[in-house]
Amino acid sequence: MPVITLSIDDELVSGRADESLLQVIREHGITLPTLCHMEGLSERGGCRLCIVEVEGAARPLPACTTPAREGMVVRTDTERLRRYRRMIVELMLAERNHYCAVCVSIGNCELQRVAAALGVDHVRYEYLSPRLSMDLSHDRFGIDHNRCILCTRCVRVCDEVEGVHTWDISGRGVRSRIIADLNHPWGTSDSCTSCGKCVQVCPTGALFTKGVVVGEMVKDPGMLLRVLEGREKKEWAG
Amino acid sequence: MNRKRGGKVRLATVWLGGCSGCHMSFLDLDERLIELAGQAELVFSPFIDTKEFPAGVDVALVEGAVNNRANLAMAETIRARSRSVVSLGDCAVTGNVTSMRNILPVAATLAPFGGTGEAPFRFDYAAVPELLPRALPLHQVIAVDGFVPGCPPDPDRIWTAIGCLLRGEPVQLPEEMRSFG
Ligand code: SF4
Ligand code: SF4
Ligand code: SF4
Ligand code: FES
């Protein structure tokens, strides 16, 4: 793959022509907040936290879905970007019911971590307080829609890695919901193999293992890459 | 900070729609309370027997969401009489546990306690302040100058915030002290 050169925060850096901006930026030790991105899954560009300014582009672009190109001039940490990222996280917190104090993932939540890193100490928007359900019909796992940020990591991991595509999204905008099969209780799903991959990649307390109480839902961030690497090396073949 | 009475900061702590956990965490400052007493005078608090929120308060730490008419009136009084108002704990900052009723209309929240029910579920709602339609974070009701998240906030967070306030600076907590819950 040809090598390209671009400028990131006033520094000339090199990358490969098939890389995304996010990859090049991270390879050069710059931290960009992300929530929908997950190493090993396809990119969705949905959360908009990884936005950067690219010279010549009228508005900020998500680094995870923007290909790195020769000669690009990129800024990752401007006042405007910081302001927007903060707004995004506040809107996420306002859209559903994130009662952190009573969450199975408290202390282990990526949304919470990102919020703290971006300086969110309160939410300036009105909370929507939607009336949302939980689905506890699965033997081992549960989904709590109050905590879902619609990152679709669960949808992608189930489709792309487990290969069964149990999850999908129904509705549009604020009415969007994660659904199992054609909107059936998760526990009645014929496609779900109960592998638990979706639970592991969920950044919040939305997907959890049953029987864990407040603060106990620790996720294993390396799980996905271990699975993919093991497959590549045919560790479990035969 | 314009300090009155022998250079001491006039400090108030208030308990609105919360569980008092934030105040327990405040007491958990332990020996630091003695240091605080040297620099601040507690002029209003659930810990002391003052009935009315006084005038000329320098710093008010407020626990709990704004949940009913009495909380609302108190919030407005606090704002009018205090130089600096700080939301103490998640209920004041986000609504938190207190606001878990917001997905229901008030009538549905109160229905189990209706007039004809059997004791102990019978409740006289004429004698207690009327609930607001939604429990609200303090800053949605009055202007707030600082935020100390946590349920309850760890004593170290409270102490860090108090340090800022005693120096007359805005409350600025480091990243690890900024999480909710
Ligand atoms: S447990 Fe596995 S198969 Fe079932 S929905 Fe989650 S990822 Fe898909
Ligand atoms: S359930 Fe979890 S992984 Fe799935 S979209 Fe919601 S937050 Fe993302
Ligand atoms: S923030 Fe937590 S500890 Fe403080 S009043 Fe609310 S529920 Fe109680
Ligand atoms: S990580 Fe790039 S948009 Fe979510």
PDB file of C-alpha atoms and ligand atoms in Angstrom, chain A residues 141 157-158 162 164 166-167 186 191-198, ligand 1:
ATOM      1  CA  PHE A 141     -28.568 -11.652  29.177  1.00  0.00           C
ATOM      2  CA  VAL A 157     -20.651  -7.713  16.061  1.00  0.00           C
ATOM      3  CA  CYS A 158     -23.584 -10.122  15.809  1.00  0.00           C
ATOM      4  CA  GLU A 162     -20.921 -14.079  15.086  1.00  0.00           C
ATOM      5  CA  VAL A 164     -26.175 -14.484  12.650  1.00  0.00           C
ATOM      6  CA  THR A 166     -29.981 -11.178  15.505  1.00  0.00           C
ATOM      7  CA  TRP A 167     -29.969  -7.435  16.177  1.00  0.00           C
ATOM      8  CA  TRP A 186     -34.703 -11.716  22.655  1.00  0.00           C
ATOM      9  CA  SER A 191     -31.013 -16.859  15.382  1.00  0.00           C
ATOM     10  CA  CYS A 192     -29.262 -15.924  18.662  1.00  0.00           C
ATOM     11  CA  THR A 193     -26.557 -18.411  19.648  1.00  0.00           C
ATOM     12  CA  SER A 194     -26.196 -16.879  23.143  1.00  0.00           C
ATOM     13  CA  CYS A 195     -22.528 -16.228  22.426  1.00  0.00           C
ATOM     14  CA  GLY A 196     -22.550 -12.996  24.441  1.00  0.00           C
ATOM     15  CA  LYS A 197     -20.435 -10.993  21.981  1.00  0.00           C
ATOM     16  CA  CYS A 198     -22.985  -8.182  21.821  1.00  0.00           C
TER      17      CYS A 198
HETATM   18  S1  SF4 C   1     -25.562 -13.272  22.114  1.00  0.00           S
HETATM   19 FE1  SF4 C   1     -24.348 -13.514  20.212  1.00  0.00          FE
HETATM   20  S2  SF4 C   1     -25.798 -14.319  18.741  1.00  0.00           S
HETATM   21 FE2  SF4 C   1     -27.045 -13.548  20.441  1.00  0.00          FE
HETATM   22  S3  SF4 C   1     -27.547 -11.492  19.853  1.00  0.00           S
HETATM   23 FE3  SF4 C   1     -25.656 -11.321  21.040  1.00  0.00          FE
HETATM   24  S4  SF4 C   1     -23.991 -11.436  19.509  1.00  0.00           S
HETATM   25 FE4  SF4 C   1     -25.874 -12.113  18.510  1.00  0.00          FE
END
